[in-house]
Coordinates of C-alpha atoms and ligand atoms in Angstrom, one line a residue:
X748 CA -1.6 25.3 45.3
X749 CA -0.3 28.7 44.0
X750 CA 0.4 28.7 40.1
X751 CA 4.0 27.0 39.2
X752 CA 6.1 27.9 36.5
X753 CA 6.5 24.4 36.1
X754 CA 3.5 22.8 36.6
X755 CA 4.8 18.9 36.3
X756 CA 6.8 19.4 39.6
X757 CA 3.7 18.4 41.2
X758 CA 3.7 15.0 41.1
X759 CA 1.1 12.8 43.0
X760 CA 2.5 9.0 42.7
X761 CA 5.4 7.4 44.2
X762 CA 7.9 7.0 41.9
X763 CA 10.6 3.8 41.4
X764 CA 12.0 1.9 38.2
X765 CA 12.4 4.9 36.4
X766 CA 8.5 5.7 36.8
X767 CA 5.6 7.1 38.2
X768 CA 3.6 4.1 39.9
X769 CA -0.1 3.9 40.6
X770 CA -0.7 3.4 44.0
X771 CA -2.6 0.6 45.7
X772 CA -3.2 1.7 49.0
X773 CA -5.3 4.3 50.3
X774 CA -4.5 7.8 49.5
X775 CA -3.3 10.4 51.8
X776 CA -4.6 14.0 51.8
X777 CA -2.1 17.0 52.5
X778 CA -3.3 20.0 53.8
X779 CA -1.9 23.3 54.5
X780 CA -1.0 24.2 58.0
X781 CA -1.6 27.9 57.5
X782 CA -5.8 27.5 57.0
X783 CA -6.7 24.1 56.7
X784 CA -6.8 24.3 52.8
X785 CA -6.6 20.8 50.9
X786 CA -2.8 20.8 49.1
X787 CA -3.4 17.7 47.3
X788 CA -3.7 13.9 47.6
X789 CA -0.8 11.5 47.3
X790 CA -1.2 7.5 45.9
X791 CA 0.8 5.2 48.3
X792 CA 1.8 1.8 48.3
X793 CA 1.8 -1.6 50.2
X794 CA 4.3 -3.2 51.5
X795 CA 4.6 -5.7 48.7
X796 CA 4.7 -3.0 46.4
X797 CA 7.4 -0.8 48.6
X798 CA 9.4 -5.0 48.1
X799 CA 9.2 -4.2 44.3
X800 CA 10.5 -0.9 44.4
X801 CA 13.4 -2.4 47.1
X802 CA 13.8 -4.8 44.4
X803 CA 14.4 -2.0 41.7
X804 CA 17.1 -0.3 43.6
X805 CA 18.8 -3.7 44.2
X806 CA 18.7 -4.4 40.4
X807 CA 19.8 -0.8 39.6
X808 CA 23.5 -1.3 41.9
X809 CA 25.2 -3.1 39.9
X810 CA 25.8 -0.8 37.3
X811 CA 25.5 2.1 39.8
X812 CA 28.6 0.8 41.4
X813 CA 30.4 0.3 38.4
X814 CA 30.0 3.9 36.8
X815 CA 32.6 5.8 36.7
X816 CA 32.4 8.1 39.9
X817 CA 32.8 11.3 37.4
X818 CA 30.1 10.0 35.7
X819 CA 27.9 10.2 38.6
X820 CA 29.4 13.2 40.1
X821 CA 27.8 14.9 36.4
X822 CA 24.6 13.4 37.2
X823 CA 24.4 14.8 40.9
X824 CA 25.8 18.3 39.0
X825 CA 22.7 18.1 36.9
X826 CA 20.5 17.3 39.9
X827 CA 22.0 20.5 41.8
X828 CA 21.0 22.8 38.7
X829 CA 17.7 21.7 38.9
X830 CA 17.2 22.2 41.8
X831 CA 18.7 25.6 42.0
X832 CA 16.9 26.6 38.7
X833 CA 13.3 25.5 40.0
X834 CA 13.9 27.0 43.5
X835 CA 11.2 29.4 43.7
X836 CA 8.5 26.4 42.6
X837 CA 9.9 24.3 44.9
X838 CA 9.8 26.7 47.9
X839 CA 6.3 27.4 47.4
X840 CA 5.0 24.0 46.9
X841 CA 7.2 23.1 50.4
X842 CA 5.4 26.5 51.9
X843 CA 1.7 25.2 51.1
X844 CA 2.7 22.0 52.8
X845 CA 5.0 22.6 55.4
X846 CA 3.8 26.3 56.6
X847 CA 7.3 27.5 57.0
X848 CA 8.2 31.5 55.3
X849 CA 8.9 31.3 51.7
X850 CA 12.1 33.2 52.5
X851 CA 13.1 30.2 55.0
X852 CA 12.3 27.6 51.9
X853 CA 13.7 29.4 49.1
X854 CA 16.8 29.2 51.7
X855 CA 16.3 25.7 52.0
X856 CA 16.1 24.7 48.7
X857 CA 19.5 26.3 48.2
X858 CA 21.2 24.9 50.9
X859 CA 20.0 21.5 49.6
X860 CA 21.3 21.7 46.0
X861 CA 24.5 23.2 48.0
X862 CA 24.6 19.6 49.4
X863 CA 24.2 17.7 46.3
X864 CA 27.1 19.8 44.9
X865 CA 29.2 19.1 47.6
X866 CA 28.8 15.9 47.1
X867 CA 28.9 15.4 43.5
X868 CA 32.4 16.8 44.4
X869 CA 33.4 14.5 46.7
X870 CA 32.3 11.7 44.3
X871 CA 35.3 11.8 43.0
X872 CA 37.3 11.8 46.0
X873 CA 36.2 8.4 47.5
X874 CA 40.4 7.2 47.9
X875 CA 41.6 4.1 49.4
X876 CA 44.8 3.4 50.4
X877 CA 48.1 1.5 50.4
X878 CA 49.4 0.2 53.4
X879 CA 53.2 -0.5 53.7
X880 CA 53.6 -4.5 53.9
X881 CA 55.4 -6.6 56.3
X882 CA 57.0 -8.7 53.4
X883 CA 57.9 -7.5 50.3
X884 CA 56.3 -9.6 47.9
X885 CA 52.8 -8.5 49.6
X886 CA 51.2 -5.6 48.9
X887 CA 47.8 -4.6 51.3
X888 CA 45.2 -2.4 49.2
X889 CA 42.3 -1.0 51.0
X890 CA 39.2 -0.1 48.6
X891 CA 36.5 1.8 49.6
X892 CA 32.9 0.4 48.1
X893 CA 29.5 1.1 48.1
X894 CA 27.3 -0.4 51.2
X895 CA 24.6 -1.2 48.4
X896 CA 20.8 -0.1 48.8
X897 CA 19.6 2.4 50.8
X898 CA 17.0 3.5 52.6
X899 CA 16.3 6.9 53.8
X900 CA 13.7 7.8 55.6
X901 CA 12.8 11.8 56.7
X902 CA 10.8 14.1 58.5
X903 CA 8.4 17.1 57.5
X904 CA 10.7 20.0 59.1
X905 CA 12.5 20.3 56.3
X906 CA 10.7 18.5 53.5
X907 CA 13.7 19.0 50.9
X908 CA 17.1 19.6 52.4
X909 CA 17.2 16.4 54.4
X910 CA 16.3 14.3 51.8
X911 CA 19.3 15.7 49.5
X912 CA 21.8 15.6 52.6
X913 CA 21.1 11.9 52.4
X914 CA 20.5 11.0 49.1
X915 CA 23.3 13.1 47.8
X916 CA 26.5 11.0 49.7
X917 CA 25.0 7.8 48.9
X918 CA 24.3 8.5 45.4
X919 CA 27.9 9.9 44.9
X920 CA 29.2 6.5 46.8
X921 CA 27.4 4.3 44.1
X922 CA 24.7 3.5 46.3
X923 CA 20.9 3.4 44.8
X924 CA 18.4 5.2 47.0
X925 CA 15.0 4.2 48.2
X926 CA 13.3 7.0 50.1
X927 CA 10.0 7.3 52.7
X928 CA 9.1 11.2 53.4
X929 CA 7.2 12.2 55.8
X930 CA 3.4 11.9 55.4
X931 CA 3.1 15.5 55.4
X932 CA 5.5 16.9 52.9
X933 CA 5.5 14.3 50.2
X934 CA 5.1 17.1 47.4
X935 CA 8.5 18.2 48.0
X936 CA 10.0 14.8 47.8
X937 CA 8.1 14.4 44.5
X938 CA 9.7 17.6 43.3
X939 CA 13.1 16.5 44.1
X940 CA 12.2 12.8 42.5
X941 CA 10.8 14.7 39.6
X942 CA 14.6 17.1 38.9
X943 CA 16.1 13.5 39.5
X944 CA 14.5 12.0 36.5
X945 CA 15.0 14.8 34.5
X946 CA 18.6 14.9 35.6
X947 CA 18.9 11.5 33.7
X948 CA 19.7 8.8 36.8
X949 CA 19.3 6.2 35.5
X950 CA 16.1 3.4 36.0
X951 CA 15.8 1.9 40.0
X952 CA 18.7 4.3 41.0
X953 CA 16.7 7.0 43.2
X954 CA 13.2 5.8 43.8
X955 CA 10.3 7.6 46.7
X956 CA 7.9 5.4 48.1
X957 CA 4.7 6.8 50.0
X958 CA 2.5 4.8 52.5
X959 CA 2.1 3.8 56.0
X960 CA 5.4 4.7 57.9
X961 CA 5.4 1.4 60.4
X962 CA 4.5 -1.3 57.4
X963 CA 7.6 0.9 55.4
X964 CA 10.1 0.9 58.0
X965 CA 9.2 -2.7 58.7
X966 CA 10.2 -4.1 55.0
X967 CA 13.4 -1.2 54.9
X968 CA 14.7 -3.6 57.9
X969 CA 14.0 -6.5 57.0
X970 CA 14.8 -6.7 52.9
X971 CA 18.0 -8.3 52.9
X972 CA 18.9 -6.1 49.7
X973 CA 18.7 -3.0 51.8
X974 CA 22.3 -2.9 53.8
X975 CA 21.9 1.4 55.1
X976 CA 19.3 3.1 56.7
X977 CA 19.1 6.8 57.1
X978 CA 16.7 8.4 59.3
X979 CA 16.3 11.7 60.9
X980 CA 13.1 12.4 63.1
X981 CA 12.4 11.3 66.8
X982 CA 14.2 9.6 68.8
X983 CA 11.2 7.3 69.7
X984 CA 11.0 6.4 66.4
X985 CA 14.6 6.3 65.7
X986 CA 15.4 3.5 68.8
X987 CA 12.2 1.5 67.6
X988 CA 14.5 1.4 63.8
X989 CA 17.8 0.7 65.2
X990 CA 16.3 -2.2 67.7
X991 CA 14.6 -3.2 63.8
X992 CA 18.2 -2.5 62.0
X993 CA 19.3 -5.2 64.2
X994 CA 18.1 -7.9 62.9
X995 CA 19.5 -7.8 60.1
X996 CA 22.8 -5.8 61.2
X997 CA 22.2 -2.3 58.9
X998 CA 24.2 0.1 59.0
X999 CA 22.3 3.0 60.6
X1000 CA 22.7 6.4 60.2
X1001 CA 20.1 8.4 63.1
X1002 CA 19.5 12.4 63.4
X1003 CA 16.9 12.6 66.4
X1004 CA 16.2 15.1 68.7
X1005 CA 17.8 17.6 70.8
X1006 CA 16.9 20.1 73.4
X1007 CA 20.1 23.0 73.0
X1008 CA 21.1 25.4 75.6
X1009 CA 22.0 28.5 74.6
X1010 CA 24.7 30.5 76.9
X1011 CA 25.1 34.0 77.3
X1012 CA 27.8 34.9 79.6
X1013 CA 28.6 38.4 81.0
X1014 CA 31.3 39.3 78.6
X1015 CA 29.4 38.8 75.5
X1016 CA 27.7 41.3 73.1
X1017 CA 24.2 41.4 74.2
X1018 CA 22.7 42.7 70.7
X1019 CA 24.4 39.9 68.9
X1020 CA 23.4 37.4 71.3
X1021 CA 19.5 38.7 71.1
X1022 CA 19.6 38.3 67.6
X1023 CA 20.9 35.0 67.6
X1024 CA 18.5 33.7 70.3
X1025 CA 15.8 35.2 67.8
X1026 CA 17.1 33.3 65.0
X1027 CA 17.6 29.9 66.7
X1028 CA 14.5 29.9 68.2
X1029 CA 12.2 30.8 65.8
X1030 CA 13.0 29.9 62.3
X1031 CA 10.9 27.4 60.8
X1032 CA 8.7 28.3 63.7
X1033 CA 10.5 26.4 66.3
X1034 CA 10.5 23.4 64.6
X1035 CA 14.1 22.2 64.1
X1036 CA 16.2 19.6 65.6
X1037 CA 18.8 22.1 66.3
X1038 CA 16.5 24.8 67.6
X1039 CA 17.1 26.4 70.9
X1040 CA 15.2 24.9 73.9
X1041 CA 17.1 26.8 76.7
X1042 CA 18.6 29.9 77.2
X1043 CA 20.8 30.9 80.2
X1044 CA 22.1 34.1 80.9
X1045 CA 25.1 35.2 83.1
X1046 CA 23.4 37.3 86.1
X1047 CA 24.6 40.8 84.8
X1048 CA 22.8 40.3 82.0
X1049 CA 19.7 38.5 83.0
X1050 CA 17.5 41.7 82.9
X1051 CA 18.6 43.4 80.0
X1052 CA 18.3 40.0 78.1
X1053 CA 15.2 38.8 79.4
X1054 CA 13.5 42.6 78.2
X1055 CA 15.2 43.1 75.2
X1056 CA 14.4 39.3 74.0
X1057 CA 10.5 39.4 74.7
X1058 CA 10.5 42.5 73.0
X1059 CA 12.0 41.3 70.1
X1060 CA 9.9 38.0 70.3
X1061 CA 6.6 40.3 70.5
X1062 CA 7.2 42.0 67.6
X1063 CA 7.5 38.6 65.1
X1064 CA 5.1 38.9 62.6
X1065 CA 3.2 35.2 63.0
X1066 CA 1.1 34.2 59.8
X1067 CA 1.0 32.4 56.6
X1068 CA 4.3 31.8 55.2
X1069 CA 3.1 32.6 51.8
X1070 CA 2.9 36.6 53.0
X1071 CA 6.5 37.8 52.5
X1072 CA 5.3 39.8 55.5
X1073 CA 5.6 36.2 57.4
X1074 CA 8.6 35.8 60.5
X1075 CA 6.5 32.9 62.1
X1076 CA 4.6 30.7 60.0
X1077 CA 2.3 28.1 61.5
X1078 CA 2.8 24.7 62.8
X1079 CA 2.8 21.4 61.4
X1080 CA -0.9 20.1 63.2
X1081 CA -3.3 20.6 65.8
X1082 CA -1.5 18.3 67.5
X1083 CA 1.5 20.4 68.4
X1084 CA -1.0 23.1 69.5
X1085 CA -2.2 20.9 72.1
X1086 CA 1.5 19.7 73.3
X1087 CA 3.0 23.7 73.4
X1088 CA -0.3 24.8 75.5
X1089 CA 0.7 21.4 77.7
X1090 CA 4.0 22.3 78.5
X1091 CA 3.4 26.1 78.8
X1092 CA 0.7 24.8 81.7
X1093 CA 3.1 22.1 83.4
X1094 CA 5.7 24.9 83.3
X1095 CA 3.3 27.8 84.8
X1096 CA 1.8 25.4 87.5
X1097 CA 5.0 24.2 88.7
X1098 CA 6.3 28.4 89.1
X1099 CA 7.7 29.5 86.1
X1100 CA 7.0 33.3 84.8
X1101 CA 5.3 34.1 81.4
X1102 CA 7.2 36.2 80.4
X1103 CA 5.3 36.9 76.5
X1104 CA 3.2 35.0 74.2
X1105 CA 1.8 31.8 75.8
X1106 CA -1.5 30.8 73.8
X1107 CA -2.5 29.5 70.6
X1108 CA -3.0 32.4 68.1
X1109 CA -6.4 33.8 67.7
X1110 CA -5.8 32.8 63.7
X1111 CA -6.2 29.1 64.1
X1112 CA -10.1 30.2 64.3
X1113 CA -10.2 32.3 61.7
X1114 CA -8.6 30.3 59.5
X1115 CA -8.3 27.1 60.2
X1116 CA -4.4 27.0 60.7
X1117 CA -2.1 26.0 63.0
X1118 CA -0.7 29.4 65.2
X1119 CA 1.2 29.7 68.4
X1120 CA 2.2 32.9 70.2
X1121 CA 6.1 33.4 69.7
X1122 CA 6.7 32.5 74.1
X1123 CA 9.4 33.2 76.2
X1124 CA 8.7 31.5 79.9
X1125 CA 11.2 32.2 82.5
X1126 CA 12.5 31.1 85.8
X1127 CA 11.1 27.6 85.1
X1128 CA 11.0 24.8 88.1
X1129 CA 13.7 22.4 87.4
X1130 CA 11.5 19.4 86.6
X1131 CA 9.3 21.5 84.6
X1132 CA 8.7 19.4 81.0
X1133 CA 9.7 22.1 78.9
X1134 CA 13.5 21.9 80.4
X1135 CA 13.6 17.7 79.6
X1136 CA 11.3 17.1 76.2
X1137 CA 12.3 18.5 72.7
X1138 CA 10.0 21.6 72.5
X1139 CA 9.5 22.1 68.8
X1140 CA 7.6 25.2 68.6
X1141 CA 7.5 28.5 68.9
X1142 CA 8.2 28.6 72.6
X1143 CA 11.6 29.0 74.6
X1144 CA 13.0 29.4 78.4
X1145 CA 15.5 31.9 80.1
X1146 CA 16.7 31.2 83.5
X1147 CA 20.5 33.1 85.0
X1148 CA 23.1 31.2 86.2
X1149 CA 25.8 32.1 88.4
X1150 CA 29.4 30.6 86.5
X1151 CA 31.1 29.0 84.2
X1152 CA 30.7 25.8 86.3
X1153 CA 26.7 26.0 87.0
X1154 CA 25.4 26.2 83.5
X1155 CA 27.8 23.8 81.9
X1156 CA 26.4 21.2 84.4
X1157 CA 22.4 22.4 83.3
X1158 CA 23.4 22.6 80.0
X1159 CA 24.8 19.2 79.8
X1160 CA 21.9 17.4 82.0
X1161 CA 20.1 16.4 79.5
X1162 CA 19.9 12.8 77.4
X1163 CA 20.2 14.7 73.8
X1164 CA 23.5 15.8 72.4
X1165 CA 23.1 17.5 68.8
X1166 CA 23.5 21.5 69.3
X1167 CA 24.6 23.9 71.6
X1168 CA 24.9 27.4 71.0
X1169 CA 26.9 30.3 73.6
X1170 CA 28.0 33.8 73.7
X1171 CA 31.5 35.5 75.0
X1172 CA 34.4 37.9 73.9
X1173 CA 36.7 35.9 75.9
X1174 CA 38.9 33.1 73.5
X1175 CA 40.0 31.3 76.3
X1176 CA 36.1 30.8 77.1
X1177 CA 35.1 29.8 74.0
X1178 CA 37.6 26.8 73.7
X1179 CA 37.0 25.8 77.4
X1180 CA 32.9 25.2 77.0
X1181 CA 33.1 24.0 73.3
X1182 CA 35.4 21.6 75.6
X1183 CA 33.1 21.0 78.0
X1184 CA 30.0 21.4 76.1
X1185 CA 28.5 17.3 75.4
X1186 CA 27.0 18.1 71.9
X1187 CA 28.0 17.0 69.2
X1188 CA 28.2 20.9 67.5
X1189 CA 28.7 24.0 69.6
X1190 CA 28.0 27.4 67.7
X1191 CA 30.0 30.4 69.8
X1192 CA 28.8 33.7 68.8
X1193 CA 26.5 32.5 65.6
X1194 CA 22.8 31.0 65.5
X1195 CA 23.9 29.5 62.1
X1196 CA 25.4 25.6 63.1
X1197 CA 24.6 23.6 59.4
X1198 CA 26.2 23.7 55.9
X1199 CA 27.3 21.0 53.3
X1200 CA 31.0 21.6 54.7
X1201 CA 30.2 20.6 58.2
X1202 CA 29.7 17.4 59.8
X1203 CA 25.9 17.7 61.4
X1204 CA 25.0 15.4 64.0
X1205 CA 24.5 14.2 67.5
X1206 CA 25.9 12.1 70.1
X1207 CA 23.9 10.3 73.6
X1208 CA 20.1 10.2 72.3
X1209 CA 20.3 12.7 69.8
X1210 CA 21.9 10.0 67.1
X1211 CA 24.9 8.1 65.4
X1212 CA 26.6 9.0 62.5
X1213 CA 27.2 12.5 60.6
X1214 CA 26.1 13.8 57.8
X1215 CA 27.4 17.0 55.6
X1216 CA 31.2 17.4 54.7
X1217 CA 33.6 14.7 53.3
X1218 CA 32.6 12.8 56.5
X1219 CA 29.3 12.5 55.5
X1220 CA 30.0 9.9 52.5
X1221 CA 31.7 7.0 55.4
X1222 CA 28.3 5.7 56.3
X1223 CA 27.8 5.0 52.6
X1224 CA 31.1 3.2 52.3
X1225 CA 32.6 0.0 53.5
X1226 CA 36.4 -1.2 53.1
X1227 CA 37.2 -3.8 51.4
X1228 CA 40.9 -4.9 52.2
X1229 CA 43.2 -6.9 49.6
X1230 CA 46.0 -8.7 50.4
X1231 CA 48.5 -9.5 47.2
X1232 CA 51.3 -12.1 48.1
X1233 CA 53.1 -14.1 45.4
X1234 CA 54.7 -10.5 44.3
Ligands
ADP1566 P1 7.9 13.8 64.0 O1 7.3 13.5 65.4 O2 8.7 14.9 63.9 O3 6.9 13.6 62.9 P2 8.7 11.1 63.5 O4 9.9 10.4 64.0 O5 7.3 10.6 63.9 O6 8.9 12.6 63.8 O7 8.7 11.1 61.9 C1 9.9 11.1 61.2 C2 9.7 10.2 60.0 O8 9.6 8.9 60.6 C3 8.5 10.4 59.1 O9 8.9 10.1 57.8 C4 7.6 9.3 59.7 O10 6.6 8.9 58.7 C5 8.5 8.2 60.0 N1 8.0 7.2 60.9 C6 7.1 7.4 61.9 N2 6.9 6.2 62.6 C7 7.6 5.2 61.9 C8 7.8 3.8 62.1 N3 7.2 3.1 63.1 N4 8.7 3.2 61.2 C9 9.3 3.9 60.3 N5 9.2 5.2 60.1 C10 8.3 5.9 60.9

């Protein structure tokens, strides 16, 4: 780990009641995606140990609840400020761990303390309401409260800014917090648990538990304290929690994957398009729910697009994301190595072109990290595995289509639904796809499809619930309704 201004942001325990907590399970080693380096070793806990810190957030709502929602709205102000004020530590500690450009984390970072802002805004804006009564001496109030504890559980892709998009609405809401990240980023949770302590939340209030994932999931469904459960990451992990959630009836809250088409049609500006099939595809390396999986272009355009695009895709600079140099970092594990180079050799046996890139980098040996040739692969077959499965890397298609009619039936056969991205001049056009489009957030002439003001989420397989604008707060809410009679 580079030197921090701050050195206490690196924090190595799981953290709940206020404290840092030994663990009592074995540890778990983090190393650095870009050459193998060790990053550091978390404790983590057992599942009756993850009960206690359940426990600690259930003992901490009460009073949670009852603060005044200003009151919490200046915690989650001080939170933001932290977080802004430490952002350069924190996007180098989420760099070593997670590989992506320190440019794409500092970015991060401030998006994420954007959405605790929002939301220490909208604290105060949680209104019920009056509805007008059938008889007048009755009066019907409708309150809006706190669901109680909840769990949150996140992936390494972004190691901060989905932990804050999910923390922050349920903290404003009165709601205590007890979060699993991913095994590979915890350092970034830490951080963030770290700013929240110093923010001055008080004891049992926002707690991070470390550990294995399975044996945690298992007690956030089935501790009767624990009425929410947030989770973003695959969708095979997200159906095996909401079959869990049952048992119990939690509410759920899922952000799972997708697999986005990206339109251009004739009429759009090809030089804007490029650029934003560069930036969807390959910013954090590929490795984003909302990253582009496949790109069709209008016939007129298929060539210039298709020549244009690899060029631009050649030229990525691919290395460590601590080199400012870095366009590309690496990838999260061997693993995906293996999956990219399995779906590049499904897609080439079954016909498709390669079109640039294709192979693992020639780093990985050298340094022991985790490289993948920026890849463009055209013309694929249409049961080729790249056009069905969530790619996740730094790999993309391009096939042409004919009309209007053609690729809104590809784009749309697909079980995900999260984003969908297209280019055109023509307004009519861009109301009749976003129409048409079955995604639950279609971007028309921009790569850029997520802020704190907008509701981000999926429909079909890619997830339930929204999170991001005032929207985001309702899955931390219930209403409670009060009839008055006797007036
Ligand atoms: P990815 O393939 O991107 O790592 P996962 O869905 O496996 O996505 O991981 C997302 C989050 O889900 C991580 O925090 C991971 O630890 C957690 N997770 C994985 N398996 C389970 C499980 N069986 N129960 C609860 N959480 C899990």
């Amino acid at each position: 780990m580079p030197d921090l201004q701050d050195a206490d942001l690196l924090r190595h325990r799981p953290f709940f009641s206020g404290q840092w907590q030994a663990g009592d399970a074995p540890p778990l080693a983090i190393h650095n995606p870009a050459n193998g380096a060790l990053v550091g070793e978390v404790e983590t806990l057992g599942a009756q140990r993850v009960e206690i810190a359940v426990a600690a957030a259930e003992a901490a709502f009460s009073a949670w609840r009852d603060l005044p929602a200003r009151d919490r709205a200046v915690l989650l102000e001080k939170w933001a400020a932290l977080i802004a004020e430490h952002a350069d530590d924190l996007a180098r500690i989420m760099t070593q761990e997670e590989g992506k450009p320190l440019a794409e984390a500092k970015g991060e970072i401030a998006g994420g303390a954007a959405f605790v802002k929002w939301y220490a805004e909208e604290a105060r804006r949680v209104y019920g309401e009056i509805i007008p009564s059938f008889a007048g001496d009755r009066r019907l109030l409708v309150f809006r409260e706190p669901v109680g504890v909840c769990a949150a559980i996140t992936p390494w892709n972004f190691p901060s800014s989905m932990i804050t998009r999910k923390a922050a609405p349920a903290l404003a809401a009165g709601c205590p917090v007890v979060l699993k990240p991913a095994e590979s980023t915890p350092f970034s949770a830490l951080a963030l648990a770290e700013l929240a302590r110093r923010a001055g939340f008080p004891s049992g209030v926002f707690n991070v538990v470390l550990g294995n994932p399975a044996e945690i999931g298992r007690v956030f469904t089935a501790h009767p304290a624990v009425r929410k459960l947030s989770f973003t990451g695959s969708t095979r992990v997200g159906k095996l929690l909401l079959a869990q959630a049952a048992g119990q009836v939690q509410k759920v809250t899922l952000e799972l994957g997708g697999n986005a088409p990206f339109i251009v049609f004739d009429d759009a500006d090809l030089d804007a398009a490029i650029a934003g099939a560069v930036a969807a595809k390959f910013r954090n390396a590929g490795q984003v729910c909302v990253a582009v999986n496949r790109i069709y272009v209008q016939e007129k355009l298929f060539g210039a697009f298709v020549a244009r695009y690899a060029e631009q895709i050649a030229a990525l600079k691919v290395g460590d994301g601590a080199d400012p140099q870095t366009q590309v970092g690496p990838v999260i594990s061997a693993r995906v190595l293996e999956r990219l180079e399995g779906l590049v050799q499904d897609a080439l046996h079954k016909g498709a072109e390669l079109v640039t890139g294709g192979h693992v980098y020639p780093l990985r040996g050298e340094t022991g990290g985790h490289f993948f040739e920026p890849t463009l692969i055209a013309r694929p077959a249409p049961d080729a595995r790249l056009l069905h499965e969530e790619i996740f890397g730094p790999l993309v298609t391009v096939q042409s289509f004919r009309d209007e009619a053609d690729v809104i039936r590809q784009a749309n056969a697909t079980e995900y639904g999260l984003a969908s991205y297209f280019y055109t001049r023509d307004l009519k056009r861009a109301f009749t796809v976003s129409g048409r489009l079955q995604y639950g957030m279609v971007a028309v002439n921009t790569p850029v499809i997520a802020s704190e003001s907008s509701p981000f989420g999926g429909i079909k397989a890619s997830g339930l619930g929204r999170e991001g604008s005032r929207h985001g707060i309702e899955d931390y809410l219930e209403y409670k309704t009060v009839w008055l009679a006797g007036l």
